[in-house]
Short mmCIF file of C-alpha atoms in Angstrom, two decimals:
data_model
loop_
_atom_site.label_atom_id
_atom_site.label_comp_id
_atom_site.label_asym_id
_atom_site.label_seq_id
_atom_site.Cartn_x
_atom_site.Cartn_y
_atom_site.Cartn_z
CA UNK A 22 5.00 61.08 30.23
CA UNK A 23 6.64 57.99 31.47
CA UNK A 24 2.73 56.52 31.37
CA UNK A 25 2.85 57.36 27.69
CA UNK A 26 6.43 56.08 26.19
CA UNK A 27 6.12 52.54 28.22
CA UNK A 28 2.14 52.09 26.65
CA UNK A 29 4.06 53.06 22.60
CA UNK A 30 6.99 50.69 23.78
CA UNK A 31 4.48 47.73 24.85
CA UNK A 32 2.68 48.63 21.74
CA UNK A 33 5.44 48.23 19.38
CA UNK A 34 7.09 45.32 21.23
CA UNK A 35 3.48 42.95 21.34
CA UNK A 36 3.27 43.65 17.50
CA UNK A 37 6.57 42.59 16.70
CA UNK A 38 6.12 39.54 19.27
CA UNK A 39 3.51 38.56 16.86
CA UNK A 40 5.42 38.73 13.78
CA UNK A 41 6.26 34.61 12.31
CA UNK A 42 8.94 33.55 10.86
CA UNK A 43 7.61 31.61 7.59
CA UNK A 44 8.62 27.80 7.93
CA UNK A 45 7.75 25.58 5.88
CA UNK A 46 5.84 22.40 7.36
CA UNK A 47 8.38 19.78 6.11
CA UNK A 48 6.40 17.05 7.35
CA UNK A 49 2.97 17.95 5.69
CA UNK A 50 4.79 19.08 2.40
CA UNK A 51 6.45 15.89 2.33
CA UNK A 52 2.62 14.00 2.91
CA UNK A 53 1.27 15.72 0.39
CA UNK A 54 4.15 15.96 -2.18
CA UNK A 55 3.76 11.40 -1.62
CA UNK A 56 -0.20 12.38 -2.19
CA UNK A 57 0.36 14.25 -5.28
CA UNK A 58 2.71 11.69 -6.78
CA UNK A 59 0.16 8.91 -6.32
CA UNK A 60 -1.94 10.74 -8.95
CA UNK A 61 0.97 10.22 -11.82
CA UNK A 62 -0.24 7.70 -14.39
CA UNK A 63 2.05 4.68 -14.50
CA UNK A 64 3.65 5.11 -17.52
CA UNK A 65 4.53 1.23 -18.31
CA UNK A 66 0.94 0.63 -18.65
CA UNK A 67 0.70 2.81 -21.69
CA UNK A 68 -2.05 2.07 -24.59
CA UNK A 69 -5.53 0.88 -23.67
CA UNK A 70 -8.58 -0.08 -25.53
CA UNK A 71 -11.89 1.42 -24.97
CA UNK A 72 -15.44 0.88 -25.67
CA UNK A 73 -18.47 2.68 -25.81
CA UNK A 74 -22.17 2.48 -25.19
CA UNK A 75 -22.88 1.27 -28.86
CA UNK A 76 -19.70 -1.43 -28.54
CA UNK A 77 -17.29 0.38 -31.24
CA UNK A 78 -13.89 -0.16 -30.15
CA UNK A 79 -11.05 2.54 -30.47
CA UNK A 80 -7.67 3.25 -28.21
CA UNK A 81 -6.71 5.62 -25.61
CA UNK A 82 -3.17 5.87 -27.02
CA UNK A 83 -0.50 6.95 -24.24
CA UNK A 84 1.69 9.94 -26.15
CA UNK A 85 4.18 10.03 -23.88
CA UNK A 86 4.70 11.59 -20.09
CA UNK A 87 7.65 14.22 -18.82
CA UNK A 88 8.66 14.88 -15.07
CA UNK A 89 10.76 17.07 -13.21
CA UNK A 90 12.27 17.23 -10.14
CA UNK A 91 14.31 19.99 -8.01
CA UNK A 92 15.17 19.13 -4.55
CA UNK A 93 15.15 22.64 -3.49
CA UNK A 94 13.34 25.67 -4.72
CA UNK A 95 12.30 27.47 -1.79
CA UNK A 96 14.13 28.52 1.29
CA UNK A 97 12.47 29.52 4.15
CA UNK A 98 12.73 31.66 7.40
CA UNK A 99 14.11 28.83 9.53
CA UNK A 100 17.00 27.86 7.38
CA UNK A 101 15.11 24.56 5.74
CA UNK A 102 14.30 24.37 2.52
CA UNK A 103 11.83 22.45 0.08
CA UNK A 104 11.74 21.31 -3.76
CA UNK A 105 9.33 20.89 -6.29
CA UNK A 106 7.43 18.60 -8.86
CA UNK A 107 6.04 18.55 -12.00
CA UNK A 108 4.69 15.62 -14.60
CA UNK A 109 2.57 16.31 -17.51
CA UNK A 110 1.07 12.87 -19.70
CA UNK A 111 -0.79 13.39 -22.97
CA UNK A 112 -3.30 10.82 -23.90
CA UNK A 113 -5.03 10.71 -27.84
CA UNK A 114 -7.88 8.81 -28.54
CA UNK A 115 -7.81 6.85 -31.84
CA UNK A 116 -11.13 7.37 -33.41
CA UNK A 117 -12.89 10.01 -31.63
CA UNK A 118 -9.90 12.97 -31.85
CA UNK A 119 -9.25 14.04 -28.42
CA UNK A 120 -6.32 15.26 -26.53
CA UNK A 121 -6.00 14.90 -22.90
CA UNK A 122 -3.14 16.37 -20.95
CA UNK A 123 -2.93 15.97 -17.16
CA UNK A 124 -0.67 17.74 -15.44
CA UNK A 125 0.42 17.52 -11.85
CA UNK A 126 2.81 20.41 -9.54
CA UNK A 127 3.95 19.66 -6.32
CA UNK A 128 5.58 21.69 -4.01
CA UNK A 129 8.02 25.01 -3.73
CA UNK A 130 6.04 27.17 -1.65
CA UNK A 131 6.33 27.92 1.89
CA UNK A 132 3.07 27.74 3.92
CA UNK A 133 1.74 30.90 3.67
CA UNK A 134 1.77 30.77 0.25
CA UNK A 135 -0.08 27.59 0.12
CA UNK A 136 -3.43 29.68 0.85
CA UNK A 137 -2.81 32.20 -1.89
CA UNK A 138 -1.43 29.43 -4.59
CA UNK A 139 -2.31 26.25 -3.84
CA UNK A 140 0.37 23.90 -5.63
CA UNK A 141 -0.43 20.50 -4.97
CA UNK A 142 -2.67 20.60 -8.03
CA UNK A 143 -3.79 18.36 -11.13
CA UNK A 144 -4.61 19.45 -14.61
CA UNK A 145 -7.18 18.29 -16.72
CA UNK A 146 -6.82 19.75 -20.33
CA UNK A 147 -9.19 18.18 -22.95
CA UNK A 148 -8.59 19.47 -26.93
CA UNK A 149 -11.41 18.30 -28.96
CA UNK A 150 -12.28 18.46 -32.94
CA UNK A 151 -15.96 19.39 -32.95
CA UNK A 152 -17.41 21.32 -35.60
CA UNK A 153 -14.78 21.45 -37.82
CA UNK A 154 -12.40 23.42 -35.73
CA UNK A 155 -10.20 23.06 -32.36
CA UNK A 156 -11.64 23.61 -28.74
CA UNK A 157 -9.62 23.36 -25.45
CA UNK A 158 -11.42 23.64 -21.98
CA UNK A 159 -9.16 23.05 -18.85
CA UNK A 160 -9.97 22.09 -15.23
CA UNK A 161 -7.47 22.52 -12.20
CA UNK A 162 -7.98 21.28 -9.31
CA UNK A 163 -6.15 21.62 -5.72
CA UNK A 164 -5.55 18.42 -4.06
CA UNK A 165 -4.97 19.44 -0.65
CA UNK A 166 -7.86 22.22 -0.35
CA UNK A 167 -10.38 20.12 -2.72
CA UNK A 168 -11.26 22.80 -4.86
CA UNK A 169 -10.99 24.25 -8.15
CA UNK A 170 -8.46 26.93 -8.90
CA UNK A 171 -8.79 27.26 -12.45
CA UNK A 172 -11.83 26.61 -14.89
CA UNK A 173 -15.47 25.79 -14.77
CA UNK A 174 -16.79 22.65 -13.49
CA UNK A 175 -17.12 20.49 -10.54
CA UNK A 176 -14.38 17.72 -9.43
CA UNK A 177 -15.51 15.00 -6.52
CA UNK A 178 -12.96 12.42 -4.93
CA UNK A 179 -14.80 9.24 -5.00
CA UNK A 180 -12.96 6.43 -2.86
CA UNK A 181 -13.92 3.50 -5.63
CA UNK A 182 -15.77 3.71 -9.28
CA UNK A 183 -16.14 0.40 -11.40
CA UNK A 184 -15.35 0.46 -15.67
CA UNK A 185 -15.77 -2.62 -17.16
CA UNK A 186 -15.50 -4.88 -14.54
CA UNK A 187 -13.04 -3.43 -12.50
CA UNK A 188 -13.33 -1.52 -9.48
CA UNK A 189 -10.43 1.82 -9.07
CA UNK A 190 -9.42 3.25 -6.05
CA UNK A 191 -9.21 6.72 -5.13
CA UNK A 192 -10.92 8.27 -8.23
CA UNK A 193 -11.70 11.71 -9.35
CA UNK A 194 -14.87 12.50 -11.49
CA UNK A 195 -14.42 15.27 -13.21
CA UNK A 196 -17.47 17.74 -14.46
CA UNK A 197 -17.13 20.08 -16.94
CA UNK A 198 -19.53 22.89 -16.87
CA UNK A 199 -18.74 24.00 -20.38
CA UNK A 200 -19.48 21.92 -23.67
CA UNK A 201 -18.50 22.99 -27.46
CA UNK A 202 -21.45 20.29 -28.52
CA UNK A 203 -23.07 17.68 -27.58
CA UNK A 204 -20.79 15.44 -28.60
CA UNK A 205 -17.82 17.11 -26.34
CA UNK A 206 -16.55 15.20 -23.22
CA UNK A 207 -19.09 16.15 -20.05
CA UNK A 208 -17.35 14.07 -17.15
CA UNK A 209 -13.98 12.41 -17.12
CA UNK A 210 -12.71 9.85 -14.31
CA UNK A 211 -9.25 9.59 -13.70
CA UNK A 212 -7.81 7.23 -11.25
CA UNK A 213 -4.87 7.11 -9.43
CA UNK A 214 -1.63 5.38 -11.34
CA UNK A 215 -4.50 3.98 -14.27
CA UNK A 216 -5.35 7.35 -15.56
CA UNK A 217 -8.47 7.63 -17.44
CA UNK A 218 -10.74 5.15 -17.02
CA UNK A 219 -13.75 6.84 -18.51
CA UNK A 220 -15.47 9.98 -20.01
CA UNK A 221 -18.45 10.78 -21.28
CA UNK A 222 -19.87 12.75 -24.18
CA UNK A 223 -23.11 15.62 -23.89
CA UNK A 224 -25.29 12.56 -25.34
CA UNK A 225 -24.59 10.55 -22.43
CA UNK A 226 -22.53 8.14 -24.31
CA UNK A 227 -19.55 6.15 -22.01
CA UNK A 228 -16.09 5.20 -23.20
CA UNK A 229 -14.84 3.14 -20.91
CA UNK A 230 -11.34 1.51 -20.62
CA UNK A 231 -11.32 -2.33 -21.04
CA UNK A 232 -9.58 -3.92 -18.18
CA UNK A 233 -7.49 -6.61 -19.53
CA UNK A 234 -6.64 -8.70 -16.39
CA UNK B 15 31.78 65.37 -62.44
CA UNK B 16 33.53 62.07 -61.25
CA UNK B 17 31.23 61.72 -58.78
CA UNK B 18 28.12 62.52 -60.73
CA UNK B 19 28.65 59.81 -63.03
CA UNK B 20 29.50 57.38 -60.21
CA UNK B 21 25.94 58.48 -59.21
CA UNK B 22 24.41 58.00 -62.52
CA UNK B 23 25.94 54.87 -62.97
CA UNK B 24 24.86 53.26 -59.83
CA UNK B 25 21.28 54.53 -60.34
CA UNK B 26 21.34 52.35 -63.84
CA UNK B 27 22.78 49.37 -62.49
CA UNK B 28 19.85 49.36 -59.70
CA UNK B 29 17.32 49.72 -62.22
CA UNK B 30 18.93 46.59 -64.42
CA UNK B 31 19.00 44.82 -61.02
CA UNK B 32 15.66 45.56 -60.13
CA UNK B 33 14.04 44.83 -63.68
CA UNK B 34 15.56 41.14 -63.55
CA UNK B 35 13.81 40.39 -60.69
CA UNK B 36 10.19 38.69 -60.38
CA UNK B 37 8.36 39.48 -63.21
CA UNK B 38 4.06 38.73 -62.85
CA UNK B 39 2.83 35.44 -62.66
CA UNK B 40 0.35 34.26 -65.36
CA UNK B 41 -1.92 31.83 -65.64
CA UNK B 42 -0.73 29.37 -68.19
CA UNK B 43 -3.34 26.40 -68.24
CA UNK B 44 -6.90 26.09 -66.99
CA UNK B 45 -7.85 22.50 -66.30
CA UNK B 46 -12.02 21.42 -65.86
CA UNK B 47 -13.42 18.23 -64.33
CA UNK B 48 -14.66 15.56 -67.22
CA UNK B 49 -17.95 13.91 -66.22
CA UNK B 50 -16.35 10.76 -65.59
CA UNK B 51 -13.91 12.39 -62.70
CA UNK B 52 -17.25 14.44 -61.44
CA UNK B 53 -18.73 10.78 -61.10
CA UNK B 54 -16.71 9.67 -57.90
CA UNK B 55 -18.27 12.12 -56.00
CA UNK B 56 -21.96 11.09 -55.81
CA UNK B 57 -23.20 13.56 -52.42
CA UNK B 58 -24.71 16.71 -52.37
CA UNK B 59 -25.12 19.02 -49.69
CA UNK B 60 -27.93 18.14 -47.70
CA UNK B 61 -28.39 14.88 -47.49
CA UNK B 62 -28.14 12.28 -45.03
CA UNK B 63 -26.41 8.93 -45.02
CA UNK B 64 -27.17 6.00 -42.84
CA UNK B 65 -23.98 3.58 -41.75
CA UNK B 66 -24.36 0.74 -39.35
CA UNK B 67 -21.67 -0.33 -37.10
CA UNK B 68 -20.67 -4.02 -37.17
CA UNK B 69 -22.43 -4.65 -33.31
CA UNK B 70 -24.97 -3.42 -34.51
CA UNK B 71 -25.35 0.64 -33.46
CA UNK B 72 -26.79 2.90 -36.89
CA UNK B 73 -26.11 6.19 -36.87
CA UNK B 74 -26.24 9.21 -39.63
CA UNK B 75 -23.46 10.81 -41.66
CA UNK B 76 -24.44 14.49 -42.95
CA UNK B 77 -23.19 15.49 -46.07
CA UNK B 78 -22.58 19.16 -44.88
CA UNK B 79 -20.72 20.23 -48.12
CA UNK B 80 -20.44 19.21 -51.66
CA UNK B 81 -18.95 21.94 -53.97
CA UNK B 82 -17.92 22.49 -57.32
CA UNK B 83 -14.99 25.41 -57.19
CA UNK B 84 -11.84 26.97 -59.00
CA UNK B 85 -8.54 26.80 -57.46
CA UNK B 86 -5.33 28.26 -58.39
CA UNK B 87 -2.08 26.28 -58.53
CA UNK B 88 0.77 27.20 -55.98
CA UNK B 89 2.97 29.91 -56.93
CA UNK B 90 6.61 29.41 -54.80
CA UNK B 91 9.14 30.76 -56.72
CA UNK B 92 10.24 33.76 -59.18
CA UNK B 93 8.88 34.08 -62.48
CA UNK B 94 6.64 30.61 -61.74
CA UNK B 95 3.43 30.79 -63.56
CA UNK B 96 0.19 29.26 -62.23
CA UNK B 97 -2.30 26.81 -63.80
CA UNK B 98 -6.23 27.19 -62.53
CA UNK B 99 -8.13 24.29 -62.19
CA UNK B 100 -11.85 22.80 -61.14
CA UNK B 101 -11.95 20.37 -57.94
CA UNK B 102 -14.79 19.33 -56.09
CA UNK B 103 -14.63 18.97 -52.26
CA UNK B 104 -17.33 17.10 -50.15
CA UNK B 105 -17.29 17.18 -46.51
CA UNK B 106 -19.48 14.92 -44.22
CA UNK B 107 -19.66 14.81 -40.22
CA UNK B 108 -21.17 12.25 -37.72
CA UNK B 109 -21.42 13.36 -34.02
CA UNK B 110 -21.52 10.16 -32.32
CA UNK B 111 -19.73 7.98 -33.24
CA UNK B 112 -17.03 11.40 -34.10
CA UNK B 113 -16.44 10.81 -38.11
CA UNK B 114 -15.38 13.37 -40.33
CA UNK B 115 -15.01 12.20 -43.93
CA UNK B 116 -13.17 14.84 -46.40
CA UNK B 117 -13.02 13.82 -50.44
CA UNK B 118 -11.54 15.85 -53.35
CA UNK B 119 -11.06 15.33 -56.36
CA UNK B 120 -9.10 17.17 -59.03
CA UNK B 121 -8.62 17.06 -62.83
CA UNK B 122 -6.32 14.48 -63.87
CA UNK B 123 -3.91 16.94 -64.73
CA UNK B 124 -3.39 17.78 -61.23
CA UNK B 125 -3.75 14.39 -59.56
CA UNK B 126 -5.53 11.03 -60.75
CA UNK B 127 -6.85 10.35 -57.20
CA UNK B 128 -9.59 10.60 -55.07
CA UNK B 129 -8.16 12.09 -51.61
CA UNK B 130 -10.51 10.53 -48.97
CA UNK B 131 -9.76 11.40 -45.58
CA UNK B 132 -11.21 9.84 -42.64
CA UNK B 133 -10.73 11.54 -39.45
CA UNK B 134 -6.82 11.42 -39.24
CA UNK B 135 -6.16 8.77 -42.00
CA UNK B 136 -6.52 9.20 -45.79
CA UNK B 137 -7.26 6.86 -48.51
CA UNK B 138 -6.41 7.77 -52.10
CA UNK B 139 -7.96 5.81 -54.76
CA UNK B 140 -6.31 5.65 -58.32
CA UNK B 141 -9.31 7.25 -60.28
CA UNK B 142 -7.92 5.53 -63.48
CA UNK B 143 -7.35 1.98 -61.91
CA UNK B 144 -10.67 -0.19 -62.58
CA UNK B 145 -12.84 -1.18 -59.56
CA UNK B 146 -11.31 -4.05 -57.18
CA UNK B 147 -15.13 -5.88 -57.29
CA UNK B 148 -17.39 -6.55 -59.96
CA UNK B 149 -19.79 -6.88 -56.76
CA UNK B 150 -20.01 -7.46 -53.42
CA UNK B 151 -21.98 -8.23 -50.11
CA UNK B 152 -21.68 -5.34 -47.76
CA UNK B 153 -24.14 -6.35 -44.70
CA UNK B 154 -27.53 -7.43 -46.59
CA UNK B 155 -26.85 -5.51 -49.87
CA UNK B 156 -25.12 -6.12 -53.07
CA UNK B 157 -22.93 -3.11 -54.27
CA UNK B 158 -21.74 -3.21 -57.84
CA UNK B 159 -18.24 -2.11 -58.98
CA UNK B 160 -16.12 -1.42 -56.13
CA UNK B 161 -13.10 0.16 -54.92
CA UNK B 162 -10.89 -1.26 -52.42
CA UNK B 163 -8.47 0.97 -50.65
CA UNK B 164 -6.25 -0.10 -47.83
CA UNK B 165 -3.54 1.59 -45.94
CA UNK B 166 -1.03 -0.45 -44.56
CA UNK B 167 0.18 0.08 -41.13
CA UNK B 168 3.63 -1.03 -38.72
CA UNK B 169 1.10 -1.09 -35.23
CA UNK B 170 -2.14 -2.32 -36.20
CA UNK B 171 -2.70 -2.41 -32.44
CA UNK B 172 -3.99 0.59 -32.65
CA UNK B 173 -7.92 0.90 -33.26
CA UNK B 174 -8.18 3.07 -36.24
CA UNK B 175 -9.86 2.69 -40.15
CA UNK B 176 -7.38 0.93 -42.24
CA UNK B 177 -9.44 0.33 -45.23
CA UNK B 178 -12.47 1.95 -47.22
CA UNK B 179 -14.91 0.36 -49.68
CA UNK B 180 -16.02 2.65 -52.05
CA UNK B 181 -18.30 3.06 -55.55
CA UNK B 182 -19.24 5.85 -57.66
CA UNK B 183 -23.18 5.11 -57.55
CA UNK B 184 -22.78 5.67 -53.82
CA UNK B 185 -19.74 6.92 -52.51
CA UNK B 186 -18.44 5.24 -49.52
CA UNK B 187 -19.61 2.23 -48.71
CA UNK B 188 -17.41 0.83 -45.72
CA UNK B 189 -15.16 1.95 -43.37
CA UNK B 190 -12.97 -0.97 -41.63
CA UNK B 191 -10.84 -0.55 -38.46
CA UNK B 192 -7.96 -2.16 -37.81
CA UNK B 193 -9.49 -4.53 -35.18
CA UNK B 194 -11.59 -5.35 -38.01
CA UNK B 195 -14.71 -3.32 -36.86
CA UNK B 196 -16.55 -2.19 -39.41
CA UNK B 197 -19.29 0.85 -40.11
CA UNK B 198 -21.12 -0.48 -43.08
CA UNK B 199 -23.19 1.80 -45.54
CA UNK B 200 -26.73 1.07 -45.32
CA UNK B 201 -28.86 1.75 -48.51
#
């Protein structure tokens, strides 16, 4: 009998010994809330002309870019707590009638979260006129994990990529799986504080940012 | 008895209400297209245009619509009647380079221009005015009475078309950017 109520005791005691508190990793969150900032397009750098394959000239127009900041949003198990971040830019082209919006989120939840909702993330949201009539197709993409959350496609880090002369650092190419026509953006590259630097259309055609030194 | 005429009176004074307000529209003009306004739209469905950009790249413009139709005027307000008139809409689309060129044209009645609407900017040319050119050069071709529209813009840093060249033997005949860029009809 005494056998029996010191095994349920041990039981219950080594599965509440193995019960965690949920902290958040201040140190990491604070890495990659830096990381995820480094992606925000600099804003002062605003309009940019671009050129394609067949040399016709048009501008990636800057619309305009909104952040926010809390300092603390979450409050853990251990008595710390963490904030969050968000930024969204919207980019036109002049001649060709896209839309881009990227949008970046940083922060607020406490680890465990992190594997369930990733959110150290970047959104790419492309509206296109093709065939008379308005199209959106969305990619998001975790920066911490490297992979996508939301939409079809495929989105590699590349450590360089050269447009028009100029060679980026810490780039990500952006596939889209899913095209209205063939004359809808396939692959996007976005670089970190330039923004788009390039995309391409279904007929293989580049637009590529002129780099005016 | 009081209150059966307080009924009967209210009941009247509804129906007076009710029969002053909207009464049915009607259609009080019908307005056609004269041959000379059908003129400025030369395209029909179908066909296929050729423009050239100024570096050099040609490309194709589809004519994917070209109707004749009735429309009927805006009604907004009580008792407002309605006029019907003819309009002709053409619609043409280039893929690459992305283009979509919109024209209408109404009887004069209803407006005395030619909307032309190129991707997000429109033209209107005065369909009474006389053409701007007896001729002109556009790349290796001479084009004979032309229209010159221009828009006029604050930032012309901004690549987009500022100014059409158009006739009524061929429709449009240029499209110029602001950098000065041009897609050029080619014959």
């Amino acid at each position: 009998m005494l056998n029996k109520v010191s095994i349920f005791i041990l039981t219950i005691f080594s599965f509440t010994s193995c019960t965690k508190k949920n902290c958040i990793d201040i140190e990491k969150s604070n890495l990659y809330m830096k990381e995820t900032k480094e992606w925000k397009f600099n804003d002062s750098i605003g309009n940019r002309q671009i050129i394609d394959d067949n040399n016709i000239s048009q501008t990636l127009i800057f619309m305009g870019s909104d952040s926010i900041e809390y300092k603390e949003t979450v409050w853990d198990d251990c008595g710390q707590s963490y904030g969050s971040f968000s930024c969204s830019a919207q980019f036109n082209t002049s001649l060709s009638m896209f839309n881009f919006m990227i949008n970046l989120n940083a922060g607020s939840y406490i680890k465990e979260e992190y594997d369930k909702w990733p959110t150290y993330s970047i959104n790419f949201l492309i509206t296109s006129f093709i065939n008379n009539d308005q199209h959106n197709k969305n990619i998001k993409f975790d920066l911490v994990n490297s992979k996508i959350i939301e939409g079809e496609g495929k989105v590699k880090y590349l450590d360089n990529y050269k447009v028009d002369g100029k060679e980026y650092e810490e780039v990500l190419k952006i596939d889209y799986d899913w095209m209205y026509a063939d004359n809808d953006i396939k692959t996007l590259y976005y670089a970190k504080h330039y923004g788009i630097i390039q995309f391409i259309n279904g007929f293989g055609n580049k637009f590529s940012v002129i780099h005016t030194p | 008895m009081k209150t059966r005429y307080l009924v009967y009176t209210t009941i009247v004074w509804v129906l007076i209400l009710f029969s002053s307000c909207c009464r049915k529209s009607s259609e009080t003009a019908r307005y056609f297209l004269t041959d000379e306004e059908k003129s400025f739209i030369p395209y029909t469905k179908g066909q296929t245009l050729t423009f050239m950009h100024s570096q050099g790249h040609k490309f194709n413009i589809d004519v994917l619509v070209s109707d004749t139709n009735m429309m009927r005027s805006l009604v907004e307000h009580c008792n407002e009647d309605y006029v019907v008139y003819e309009y002709i809409f053409s619609e043409m689309f280039s893929a690459d380079p992305l283009l979509y060129v919109n024209m209408t044209i109404n009887p004069k009645n209803i407006s005395e221009y030619l909307d032309i609407q190129v991707n997000n900017e429109r033209f209107w040319l005065s369909t009474t005015n006389n053409p701007d050119y007896d001729t002109l050069s556009i790349g290796n071709t001479v084009f004979t009475d032309v229209y010159k529209i221009e828009n006029s813009f604050q930032d012309t840093t901004v690549i987009k078309p500022r100014s059409i060249l158009y006739n009524k033997k061929y429709g449009l005949l240029q499209i110029k950017l602001t950098n000065n860029e041009t897609f050029d009809y080619v014959k």
